[in-house]
Short mmCIF file of C-alpha atoms in Angstrom, two decimals:
data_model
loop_
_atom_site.label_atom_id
_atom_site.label_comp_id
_atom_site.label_asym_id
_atom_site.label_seq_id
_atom_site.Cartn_x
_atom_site.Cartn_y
_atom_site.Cartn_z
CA UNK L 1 0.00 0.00 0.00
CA UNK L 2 2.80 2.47 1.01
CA UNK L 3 4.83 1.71 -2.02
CA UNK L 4 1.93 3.83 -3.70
CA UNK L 5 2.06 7.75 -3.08
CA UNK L 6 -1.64 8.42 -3.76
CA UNK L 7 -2.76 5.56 -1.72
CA UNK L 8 -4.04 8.17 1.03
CA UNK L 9 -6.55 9.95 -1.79
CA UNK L 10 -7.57 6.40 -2.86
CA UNK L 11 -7.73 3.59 -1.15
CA UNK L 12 -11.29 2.97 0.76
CA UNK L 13 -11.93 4.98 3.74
CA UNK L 14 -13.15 2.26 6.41
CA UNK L 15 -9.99 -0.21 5.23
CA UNK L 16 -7.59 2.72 5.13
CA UNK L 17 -8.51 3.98 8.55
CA UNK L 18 -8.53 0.28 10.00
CA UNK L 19 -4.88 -0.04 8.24
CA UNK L 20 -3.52 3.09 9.44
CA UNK L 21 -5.24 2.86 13.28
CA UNK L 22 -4.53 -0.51 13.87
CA UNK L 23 -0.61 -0.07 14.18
CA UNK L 24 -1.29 3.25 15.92
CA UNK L 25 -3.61 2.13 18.53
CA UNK L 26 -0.62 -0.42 19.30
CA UNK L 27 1.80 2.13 19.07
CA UNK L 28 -0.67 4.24 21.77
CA UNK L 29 -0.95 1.02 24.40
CA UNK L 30 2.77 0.21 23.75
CA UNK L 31 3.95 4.02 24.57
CA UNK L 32 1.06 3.66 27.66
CA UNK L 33 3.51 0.77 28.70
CA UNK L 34 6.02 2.99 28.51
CA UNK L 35 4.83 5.40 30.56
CA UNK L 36 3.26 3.23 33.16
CA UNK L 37 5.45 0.25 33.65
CA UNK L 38 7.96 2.28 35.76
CA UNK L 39 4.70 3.06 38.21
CA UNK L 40 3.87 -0.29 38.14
CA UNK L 41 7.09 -1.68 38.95
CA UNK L 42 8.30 1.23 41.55
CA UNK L 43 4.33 0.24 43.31
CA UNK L 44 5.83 -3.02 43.82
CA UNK L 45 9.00 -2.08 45.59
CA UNK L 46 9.28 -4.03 49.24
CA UNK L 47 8.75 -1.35 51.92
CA UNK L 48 8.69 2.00 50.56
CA UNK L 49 6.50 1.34 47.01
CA UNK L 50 3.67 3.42 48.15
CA UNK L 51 5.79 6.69 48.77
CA UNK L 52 8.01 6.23 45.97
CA UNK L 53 4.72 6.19 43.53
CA UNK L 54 3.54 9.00 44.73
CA UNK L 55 7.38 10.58 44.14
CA UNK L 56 7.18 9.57 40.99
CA UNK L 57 3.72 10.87 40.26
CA UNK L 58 5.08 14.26 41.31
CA UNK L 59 7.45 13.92 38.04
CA UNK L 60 4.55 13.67 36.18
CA UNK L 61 3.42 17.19 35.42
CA UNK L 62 7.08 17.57 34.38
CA UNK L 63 7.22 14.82 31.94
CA UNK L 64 4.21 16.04 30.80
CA UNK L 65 5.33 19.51 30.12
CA UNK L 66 8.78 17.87 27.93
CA UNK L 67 5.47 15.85 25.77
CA UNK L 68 4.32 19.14 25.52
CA UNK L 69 6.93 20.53 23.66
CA UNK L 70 7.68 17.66 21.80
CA UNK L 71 3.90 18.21 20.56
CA UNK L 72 4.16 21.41 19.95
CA UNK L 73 6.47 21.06 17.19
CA UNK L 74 5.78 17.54 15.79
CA UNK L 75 1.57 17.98 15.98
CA UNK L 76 1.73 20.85 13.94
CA UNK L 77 4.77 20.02 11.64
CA UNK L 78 3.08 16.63 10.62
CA UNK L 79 -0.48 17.25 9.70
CA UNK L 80 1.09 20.70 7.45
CA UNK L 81 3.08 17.74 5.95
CA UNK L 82 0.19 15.68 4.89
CA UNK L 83 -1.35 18.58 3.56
CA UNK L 84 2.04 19.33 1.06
CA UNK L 85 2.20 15.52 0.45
CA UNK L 86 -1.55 16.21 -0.97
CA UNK L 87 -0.54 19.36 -2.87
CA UNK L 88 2.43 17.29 -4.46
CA UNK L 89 4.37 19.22 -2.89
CA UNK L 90 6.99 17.20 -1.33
CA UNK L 91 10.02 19.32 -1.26
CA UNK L 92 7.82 22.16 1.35
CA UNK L 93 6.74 18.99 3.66
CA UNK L 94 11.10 17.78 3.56
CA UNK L 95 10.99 21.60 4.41
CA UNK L 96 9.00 21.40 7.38
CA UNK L 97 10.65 17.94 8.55
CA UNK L 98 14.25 19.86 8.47
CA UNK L 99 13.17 22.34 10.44
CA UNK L 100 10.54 20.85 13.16
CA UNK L 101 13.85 18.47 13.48
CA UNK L 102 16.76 21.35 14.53
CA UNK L 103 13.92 23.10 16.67
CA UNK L 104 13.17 20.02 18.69
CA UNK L 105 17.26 19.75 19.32
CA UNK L 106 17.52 23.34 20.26
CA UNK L 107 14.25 23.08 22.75
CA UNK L 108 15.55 19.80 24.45
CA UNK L 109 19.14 21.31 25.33
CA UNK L 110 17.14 24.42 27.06
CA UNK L 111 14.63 21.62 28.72
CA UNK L 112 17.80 20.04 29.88
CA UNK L 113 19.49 22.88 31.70
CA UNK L 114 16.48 23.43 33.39
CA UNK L 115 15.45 19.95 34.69
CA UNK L 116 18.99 19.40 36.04
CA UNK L 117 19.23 22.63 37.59
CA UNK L 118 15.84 23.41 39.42
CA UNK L 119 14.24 19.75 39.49
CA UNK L 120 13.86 20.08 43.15
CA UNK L 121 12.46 23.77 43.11
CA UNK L 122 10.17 22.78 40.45
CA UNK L 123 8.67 19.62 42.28
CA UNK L 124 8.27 21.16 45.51
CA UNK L 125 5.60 23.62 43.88
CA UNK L 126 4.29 20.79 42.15
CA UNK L 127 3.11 19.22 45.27
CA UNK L 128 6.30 16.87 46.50
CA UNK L 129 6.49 16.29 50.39
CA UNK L 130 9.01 16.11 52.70
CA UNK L 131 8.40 12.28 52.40
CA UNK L 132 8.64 11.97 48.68
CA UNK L 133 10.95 14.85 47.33
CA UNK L 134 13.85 12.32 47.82
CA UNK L 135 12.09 10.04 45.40
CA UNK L 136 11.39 12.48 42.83
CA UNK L 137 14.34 14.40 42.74
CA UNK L 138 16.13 11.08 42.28
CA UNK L 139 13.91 9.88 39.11
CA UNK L 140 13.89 12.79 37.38
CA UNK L 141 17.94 14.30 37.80
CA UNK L 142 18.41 11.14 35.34
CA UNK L 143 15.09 11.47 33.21
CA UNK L 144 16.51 14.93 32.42
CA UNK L 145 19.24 13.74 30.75
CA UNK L 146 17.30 11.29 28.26
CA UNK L 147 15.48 14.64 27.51
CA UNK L 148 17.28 14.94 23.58
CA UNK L 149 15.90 11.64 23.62
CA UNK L 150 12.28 12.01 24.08
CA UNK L 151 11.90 14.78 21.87
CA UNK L 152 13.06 13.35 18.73
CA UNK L 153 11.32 9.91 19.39
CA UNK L 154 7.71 11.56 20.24
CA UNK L 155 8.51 14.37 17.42
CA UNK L 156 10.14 12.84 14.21
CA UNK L 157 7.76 9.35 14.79
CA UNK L 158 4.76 11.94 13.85
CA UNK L 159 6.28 12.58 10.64
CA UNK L 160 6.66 8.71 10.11
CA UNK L 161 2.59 8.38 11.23
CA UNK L 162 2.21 11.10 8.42
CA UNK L 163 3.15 10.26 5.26
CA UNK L 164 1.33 6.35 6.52
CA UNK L 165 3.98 4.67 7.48
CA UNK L 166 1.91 3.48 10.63
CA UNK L 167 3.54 -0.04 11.60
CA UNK L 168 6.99 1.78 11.27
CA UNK L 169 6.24 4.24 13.40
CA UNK L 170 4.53 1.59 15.94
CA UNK L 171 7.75 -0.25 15.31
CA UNK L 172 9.47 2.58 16.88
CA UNK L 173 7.43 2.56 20.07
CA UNK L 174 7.65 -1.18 20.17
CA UNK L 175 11.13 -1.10 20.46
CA UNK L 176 11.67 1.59 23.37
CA UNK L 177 9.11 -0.72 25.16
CA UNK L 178 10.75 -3.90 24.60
CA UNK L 179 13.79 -2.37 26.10
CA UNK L 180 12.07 -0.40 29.12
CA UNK L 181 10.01 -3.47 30.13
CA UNK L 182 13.22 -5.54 30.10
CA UNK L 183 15.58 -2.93 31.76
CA UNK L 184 13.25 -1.84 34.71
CA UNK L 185 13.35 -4.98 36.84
CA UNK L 186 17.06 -5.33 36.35
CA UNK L 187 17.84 -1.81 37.27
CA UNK L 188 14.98 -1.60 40.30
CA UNK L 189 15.39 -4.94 41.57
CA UNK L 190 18.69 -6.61 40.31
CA UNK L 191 20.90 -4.03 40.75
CA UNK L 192 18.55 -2.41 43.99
CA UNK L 193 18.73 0.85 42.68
CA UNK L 194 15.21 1.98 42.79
CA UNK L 195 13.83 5.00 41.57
CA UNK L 196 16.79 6.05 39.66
CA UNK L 197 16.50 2.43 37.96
CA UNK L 198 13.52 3.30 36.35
CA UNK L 199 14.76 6.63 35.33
CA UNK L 200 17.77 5.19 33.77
CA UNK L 201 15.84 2.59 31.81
CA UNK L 202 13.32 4.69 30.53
CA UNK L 203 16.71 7.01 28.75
CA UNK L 204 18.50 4.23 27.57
CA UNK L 205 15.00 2.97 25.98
CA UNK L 206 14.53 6.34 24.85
CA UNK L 207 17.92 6.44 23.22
CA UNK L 208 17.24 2.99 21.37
CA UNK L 209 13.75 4.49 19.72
CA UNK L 210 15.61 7.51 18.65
CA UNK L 211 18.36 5.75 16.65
CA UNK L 212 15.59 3.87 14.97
CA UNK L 213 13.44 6.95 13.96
CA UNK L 214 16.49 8.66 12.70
CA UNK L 215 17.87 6.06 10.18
CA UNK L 216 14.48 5.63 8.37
CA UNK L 217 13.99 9.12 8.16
CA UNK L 218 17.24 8.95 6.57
CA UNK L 219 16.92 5.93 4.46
CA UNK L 220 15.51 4.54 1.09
CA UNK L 221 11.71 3.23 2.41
CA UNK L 222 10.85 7.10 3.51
CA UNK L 223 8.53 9.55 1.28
CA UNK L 224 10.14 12.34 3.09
CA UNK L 225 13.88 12.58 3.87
CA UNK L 226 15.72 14.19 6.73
CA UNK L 227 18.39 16.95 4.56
CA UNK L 228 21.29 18.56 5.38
CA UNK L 229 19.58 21.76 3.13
CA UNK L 230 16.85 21.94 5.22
CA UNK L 231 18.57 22.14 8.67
CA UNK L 232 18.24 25.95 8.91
CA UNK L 233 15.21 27.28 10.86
CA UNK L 234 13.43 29.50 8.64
CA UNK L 235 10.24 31.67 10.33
CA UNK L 236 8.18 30.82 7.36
CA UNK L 237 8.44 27.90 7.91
CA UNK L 238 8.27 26.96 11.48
CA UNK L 239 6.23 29.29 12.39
CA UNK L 240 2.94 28.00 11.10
CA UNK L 241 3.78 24.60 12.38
CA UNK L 242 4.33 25.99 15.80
CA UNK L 243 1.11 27.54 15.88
CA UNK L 244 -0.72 24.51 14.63
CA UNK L 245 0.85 22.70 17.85
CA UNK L 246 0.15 25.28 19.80
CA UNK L 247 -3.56 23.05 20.73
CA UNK L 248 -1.42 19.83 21.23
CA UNK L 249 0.75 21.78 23.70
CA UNK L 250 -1.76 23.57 25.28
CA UNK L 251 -3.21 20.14 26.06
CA UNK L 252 -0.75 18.21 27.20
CA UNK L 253 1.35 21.15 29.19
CA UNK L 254 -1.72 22.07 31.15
CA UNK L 255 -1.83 18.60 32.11
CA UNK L 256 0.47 19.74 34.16
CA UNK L 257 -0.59 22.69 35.63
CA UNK L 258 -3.64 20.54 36.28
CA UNK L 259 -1.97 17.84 37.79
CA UNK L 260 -0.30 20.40 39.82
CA UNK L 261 -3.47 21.89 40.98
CA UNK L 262 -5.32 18.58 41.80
CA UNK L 263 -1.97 17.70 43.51
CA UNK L 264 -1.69 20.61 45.82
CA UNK L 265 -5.31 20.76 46.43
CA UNK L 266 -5.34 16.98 47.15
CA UNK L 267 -2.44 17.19 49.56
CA UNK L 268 -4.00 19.85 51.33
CA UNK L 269 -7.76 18.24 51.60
CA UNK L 270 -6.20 14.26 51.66
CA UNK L 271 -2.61 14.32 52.63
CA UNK L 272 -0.24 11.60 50.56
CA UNK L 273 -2.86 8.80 50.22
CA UNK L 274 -4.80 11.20 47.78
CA UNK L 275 -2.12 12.04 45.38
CA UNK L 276 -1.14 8.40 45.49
CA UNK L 277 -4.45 7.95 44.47
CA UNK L 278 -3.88 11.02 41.79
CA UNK L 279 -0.98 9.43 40.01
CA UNK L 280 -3.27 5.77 39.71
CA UNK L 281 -6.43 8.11 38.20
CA UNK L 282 -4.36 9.62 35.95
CA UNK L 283 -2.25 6.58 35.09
CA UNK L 284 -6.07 5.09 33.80
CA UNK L 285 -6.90 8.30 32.26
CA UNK L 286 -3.71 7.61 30.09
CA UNK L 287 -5.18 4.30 29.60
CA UNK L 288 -8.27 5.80 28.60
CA UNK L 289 -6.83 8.39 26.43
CA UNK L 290 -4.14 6.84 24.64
CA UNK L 291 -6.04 4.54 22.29
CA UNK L 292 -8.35 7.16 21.45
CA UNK L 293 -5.39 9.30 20.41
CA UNK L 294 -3.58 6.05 17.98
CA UNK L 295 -7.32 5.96 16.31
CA UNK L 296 -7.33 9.56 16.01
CA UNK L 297 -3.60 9.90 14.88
CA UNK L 298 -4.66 7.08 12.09
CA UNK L 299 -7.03 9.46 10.39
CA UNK L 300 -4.86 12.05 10.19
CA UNK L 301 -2.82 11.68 7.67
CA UNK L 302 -5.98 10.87 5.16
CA UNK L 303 -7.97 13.87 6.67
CA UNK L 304 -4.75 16.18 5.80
CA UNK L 305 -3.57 14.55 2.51
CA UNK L 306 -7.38 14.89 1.21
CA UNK L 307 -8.08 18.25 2.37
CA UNK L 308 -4.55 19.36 0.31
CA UNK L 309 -5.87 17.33 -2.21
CA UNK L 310 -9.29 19.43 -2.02
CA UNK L 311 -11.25 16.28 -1.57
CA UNK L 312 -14.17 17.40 0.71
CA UNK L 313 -15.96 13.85 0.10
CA UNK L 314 -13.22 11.67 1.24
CA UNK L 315 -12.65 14.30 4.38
CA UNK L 316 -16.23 13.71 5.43
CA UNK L 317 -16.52 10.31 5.33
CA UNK L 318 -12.57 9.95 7.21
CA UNK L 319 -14.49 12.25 10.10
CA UNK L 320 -18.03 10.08 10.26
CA UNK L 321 -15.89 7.08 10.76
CA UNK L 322 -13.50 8.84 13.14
CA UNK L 323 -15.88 10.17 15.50
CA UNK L 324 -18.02 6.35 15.77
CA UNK L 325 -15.09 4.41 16.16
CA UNK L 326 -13.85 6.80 19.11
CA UNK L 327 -17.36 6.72 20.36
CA UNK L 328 -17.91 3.66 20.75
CA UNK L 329 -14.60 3.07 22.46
CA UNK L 330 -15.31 5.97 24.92
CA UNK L 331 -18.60 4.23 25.90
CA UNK L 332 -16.86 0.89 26.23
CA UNK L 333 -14.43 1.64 28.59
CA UNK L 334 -16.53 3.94 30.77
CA UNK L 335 -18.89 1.09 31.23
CA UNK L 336 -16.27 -1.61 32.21
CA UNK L 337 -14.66 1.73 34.52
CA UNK L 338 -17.66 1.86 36.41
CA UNK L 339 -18.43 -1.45 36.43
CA UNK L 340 -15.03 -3.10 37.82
CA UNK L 341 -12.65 0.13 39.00
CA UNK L 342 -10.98 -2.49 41.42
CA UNK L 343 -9.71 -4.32 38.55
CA UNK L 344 -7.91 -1.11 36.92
CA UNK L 345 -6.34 0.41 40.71
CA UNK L 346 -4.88 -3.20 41.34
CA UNK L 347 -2.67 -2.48 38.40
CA UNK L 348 -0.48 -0.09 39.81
CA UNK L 349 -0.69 -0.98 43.38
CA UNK L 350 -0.70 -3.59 46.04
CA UNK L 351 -1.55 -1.66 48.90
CA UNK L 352 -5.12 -2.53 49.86
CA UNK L 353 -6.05 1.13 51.96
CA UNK L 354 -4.79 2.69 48.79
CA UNK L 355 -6.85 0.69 46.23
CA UNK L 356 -9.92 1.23 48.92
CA UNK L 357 -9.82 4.78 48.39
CA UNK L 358 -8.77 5.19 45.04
CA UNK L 359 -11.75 2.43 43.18
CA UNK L 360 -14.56 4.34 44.23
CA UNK L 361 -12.82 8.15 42.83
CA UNK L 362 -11.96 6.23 39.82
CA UNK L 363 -15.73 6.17 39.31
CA UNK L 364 -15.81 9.87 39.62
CA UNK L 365 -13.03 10.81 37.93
CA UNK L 366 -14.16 9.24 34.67
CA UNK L 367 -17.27 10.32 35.00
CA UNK L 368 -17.36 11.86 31.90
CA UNK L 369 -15.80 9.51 29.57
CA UNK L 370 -18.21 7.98 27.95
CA UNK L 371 -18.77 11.12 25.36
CA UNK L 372 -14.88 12.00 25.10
CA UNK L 373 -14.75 10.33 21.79
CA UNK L 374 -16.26 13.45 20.43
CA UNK L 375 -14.02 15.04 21.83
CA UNK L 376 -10.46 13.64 20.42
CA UNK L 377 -12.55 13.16 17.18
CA UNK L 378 -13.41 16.65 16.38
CA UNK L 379 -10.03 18.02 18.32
CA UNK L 380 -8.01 16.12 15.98
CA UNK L 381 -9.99 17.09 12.58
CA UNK L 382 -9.55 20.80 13.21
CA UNK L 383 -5.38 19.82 13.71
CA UNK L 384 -5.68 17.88 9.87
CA UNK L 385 -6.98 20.55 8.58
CA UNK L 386 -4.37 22.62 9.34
CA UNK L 387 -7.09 25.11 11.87
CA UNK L 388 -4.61 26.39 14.54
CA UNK L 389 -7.23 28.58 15.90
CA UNK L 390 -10.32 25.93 16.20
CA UNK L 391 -8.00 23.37 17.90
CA UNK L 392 -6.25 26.04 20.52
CA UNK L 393 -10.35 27.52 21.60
CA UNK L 394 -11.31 23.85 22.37
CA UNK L 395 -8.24 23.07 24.50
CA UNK L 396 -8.34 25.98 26.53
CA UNK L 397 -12.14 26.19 26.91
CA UNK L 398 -11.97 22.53 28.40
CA UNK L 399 -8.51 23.05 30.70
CA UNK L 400 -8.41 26.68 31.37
CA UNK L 401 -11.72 28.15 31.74
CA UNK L 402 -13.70 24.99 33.17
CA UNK L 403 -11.52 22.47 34.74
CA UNK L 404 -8.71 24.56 36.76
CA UNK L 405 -11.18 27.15 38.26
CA UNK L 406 -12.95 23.65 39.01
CA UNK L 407 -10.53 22.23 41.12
CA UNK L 408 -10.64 25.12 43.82
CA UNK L 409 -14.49 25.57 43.11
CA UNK L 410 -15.84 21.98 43.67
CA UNK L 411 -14.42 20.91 47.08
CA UNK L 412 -16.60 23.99 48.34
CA UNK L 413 -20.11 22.46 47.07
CA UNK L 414 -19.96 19.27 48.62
CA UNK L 415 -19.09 17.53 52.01
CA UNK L 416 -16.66 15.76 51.37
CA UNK L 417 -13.81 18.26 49.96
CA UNK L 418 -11.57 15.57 48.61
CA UNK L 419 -14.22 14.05 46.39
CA UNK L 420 -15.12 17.62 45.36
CA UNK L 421 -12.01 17.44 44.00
CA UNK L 422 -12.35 14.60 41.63
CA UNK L 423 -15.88 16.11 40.29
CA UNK L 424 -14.38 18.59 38.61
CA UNK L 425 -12.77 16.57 36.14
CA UNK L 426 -15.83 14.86 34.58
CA UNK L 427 -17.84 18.36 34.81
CA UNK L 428 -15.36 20.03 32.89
CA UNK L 429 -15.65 17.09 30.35
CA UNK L 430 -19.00 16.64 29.96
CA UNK L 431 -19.62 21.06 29.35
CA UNK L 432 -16.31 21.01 27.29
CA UNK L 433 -17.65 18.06 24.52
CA UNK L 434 -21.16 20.23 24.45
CA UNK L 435 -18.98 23.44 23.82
CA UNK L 436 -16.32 21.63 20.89
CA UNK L 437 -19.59 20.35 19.39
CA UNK L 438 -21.18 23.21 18.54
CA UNK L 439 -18.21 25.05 17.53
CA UNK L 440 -16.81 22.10 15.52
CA UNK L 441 -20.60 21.51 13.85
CA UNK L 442 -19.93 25.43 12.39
CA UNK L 443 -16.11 25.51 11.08
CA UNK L 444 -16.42 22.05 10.10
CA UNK L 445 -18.72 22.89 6.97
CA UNK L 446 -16.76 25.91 6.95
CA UNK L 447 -13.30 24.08 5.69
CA UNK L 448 -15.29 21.58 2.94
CA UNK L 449 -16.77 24.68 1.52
CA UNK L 450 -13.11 26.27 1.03
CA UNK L 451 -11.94 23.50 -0.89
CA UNK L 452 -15.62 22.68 -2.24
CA UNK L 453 -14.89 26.42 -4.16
#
């Protein structure tokens, strides 16, 4: 299929979106793995595995915020891609790789500096204790070096997902797992070094993927081709990218001024036991989440090719089919949430007072789940289409304006402040998928009539 260029404008919509999301959706659970198995693992730990989670969840909203910028090149880079690849115009999308490629090198070196010099600052504000800062401060001094690492696996993959080559890019993933998975029980419980284990496998996994990514971009199999020529940032041409990303960073950075928020106001209403509990909710919500974001990334690369292609039929169709399939997962896994949350806690943790207290907010938390297929599914059309300013409204309407004021809002209504807490995360949800609908429902015929003309 890939050895054809136009196979994106062709080939049927329902097999090309099962071809494309299949490896994708992999790619998703594989990199949740990857994110997770060090929680899962570090949970385990004889003795201290409850208070080195929670160290580690601390981390999180920092980890988050390196995703971010990853995103924030790569999300808008890739989809602008697509779009040249549909306009035939392959030497602007070689362009865009060359430069999305030297930014993401420049940002990591700056992330770098940072990490290693105010880690500790950084994850006292983000709601550390005196019981866990040891813990966190250990995990992440080595996670900050692997940070060169994580942006150009996250960032160039995208541009491997965009031009189709799915199973490559899930290839990618696969391997950084394969190596993390192995590595983490040597390094936490062979060589007893903990924390700093996981940390140190999660680089050198890191540093695997990126080799990969690299030498296809650079090889014969690729439609697009990492050049020398193009390794000079130009404004015109990172620029737009940037501010096509700008919605992917907006959403995954103020997960972590959001996890900051429901960590700080946790602490304060439910002491360590409730951000313990924090870091398994949002270890699920990745769960959750993930999938729908391999289905979504699947259609992206038809939605953009067609819409350079000015093929309004085939970009309706690749939506309809989008927004079922995430649908119906949504529904699916709220159901078997609220049915069983015992089942999904028990992952990450043995400790029974812990997986008490955290089943029943599970419940809560993803409260709203069940219609967040709209969500990704309209989020991600408005990115494919190349509509910077669509995609940025929706993320901060649902992150900014509803769910932080929220956090501090909620544990005021109702008696039990800690659970108050948790409610704001599926209110948010539920208002935010009403707001993206109607806004999506009007720019959505919008963008077919542009090319319709």
């Amino acid at each position: 299929m890939q050895d054809n260029k136009d196979f994106l404008g062709t080939e049927p919509i329902g097999k090309l979106l099962l071809k494309l999301s299949i490896p994708t959706v992999i790619a998703q659970l594989i990199n949740m793995l990857y994110n997770i198995v060090d929680r899962i693992y570090i949970g385990h730990i004889p003795g201290n595995g409850s208070l080195a989670l929670t160290g580690v969840g601390v981390c999180m909203p920092i980890i988050m915020i390196v995703s971010a910028f990853a995103a924030l090149v790569s999300s808008g880079g890739a989809p602008r891609a697509s779009i040249y690849m549909g306009k035939r115009d392959n030497q602007s999308a070689e362009q865009i790789l060359g430069n999305c490629f030297v930014l993401q090198i420049a940002v990591s070196f700056i992330l770098t500096a940072v990490l290693l010099i105010w880690s500790a600052d950084i994850l006292l504000a983000f709601g550390a204790s005196e019981n866990t800062i040891s813990y966190a401060v250990d995990y992440m001094h080595i996670y900050a070096i692997g940070t060169l690492f994580v942006q150009l696996t996250l960032g160039m993959n995208a541009f491997i997902t965009a031009q189709g080559f799915t199973t490559t890019s899930m290839v990618s993933v696969l391997i950084g797992a394969i190596c993390n998975i192995t590595l983490d029980p040597i390094f936490i419980f062979g060589f007893h070094m903990g924390v700093k284990g996981a940390a140190l496998a999660t680089v050198l996994s890191q540093a695997v993927s990126t080799i990969w990514v690299i030498f296809f971009l650079c090889g014969k199999k690729t439609q697009l081709h990492l050049r020398k020529k193009y390794m000079h940032l130009k404004s015109k041409v990172i620029i737009p990218c940037v501010t096509l990303g700008l919605a992917a960073f907006i959403m995954q950075a103020s997960e972590s001024v959001v996890t900051v928020c429901f960590n700080s106001s946790l602490l304060r209403y439910g002491g360590d036991i409730a951000v313990g509990a924090m870091t398994i909710l949002t270890s699920v919500m990745q769960f959750a989440m993930l999938p729908l974001q391999g289905i979504a990334q699947g259609s992206q690369p038809i939605s953009s090719y067609n819409y350079g292609a000015k093929n309004a039929d085939r970009v309706k169709k690749t939506f309809r089919l989008l927004l079922t399939t995430c649908l119906t997962y949504s529904i699916s896994l709220w159901a078997a949430v609220q049915l069983v949350p015992e089942i999904f806690v028990g992952i990450f943790t043995a400790d029974a007072s812990l997986v008490d207290f955290t089943a029943p907010m599970l419940k809560i938390y993803l409260g709203g789940l069940f219609l967040f297929g709209i969500q990704i599914a309209c989020q991600m059309t408005f990115t494919s289409l190349g509509k910077a300013a669509n995609s940025i409204i929706v993320a901060v309407v649902r992150k900014f304006v509803l769910l932080l004021p929220l956090i501090y809002i909620m544990p005021h209504m109702v008696s039990n402040p800690t659970t108050g807490v948790y409610m704001a995360e599926p209110i948010a949800d539920i208002i935010a998928v009403l707001f993206t609908s109607v806004l999506f429902s009007v720019q959505f015929k919008k963008a077919l009539a542009e090319i319709q003309k």
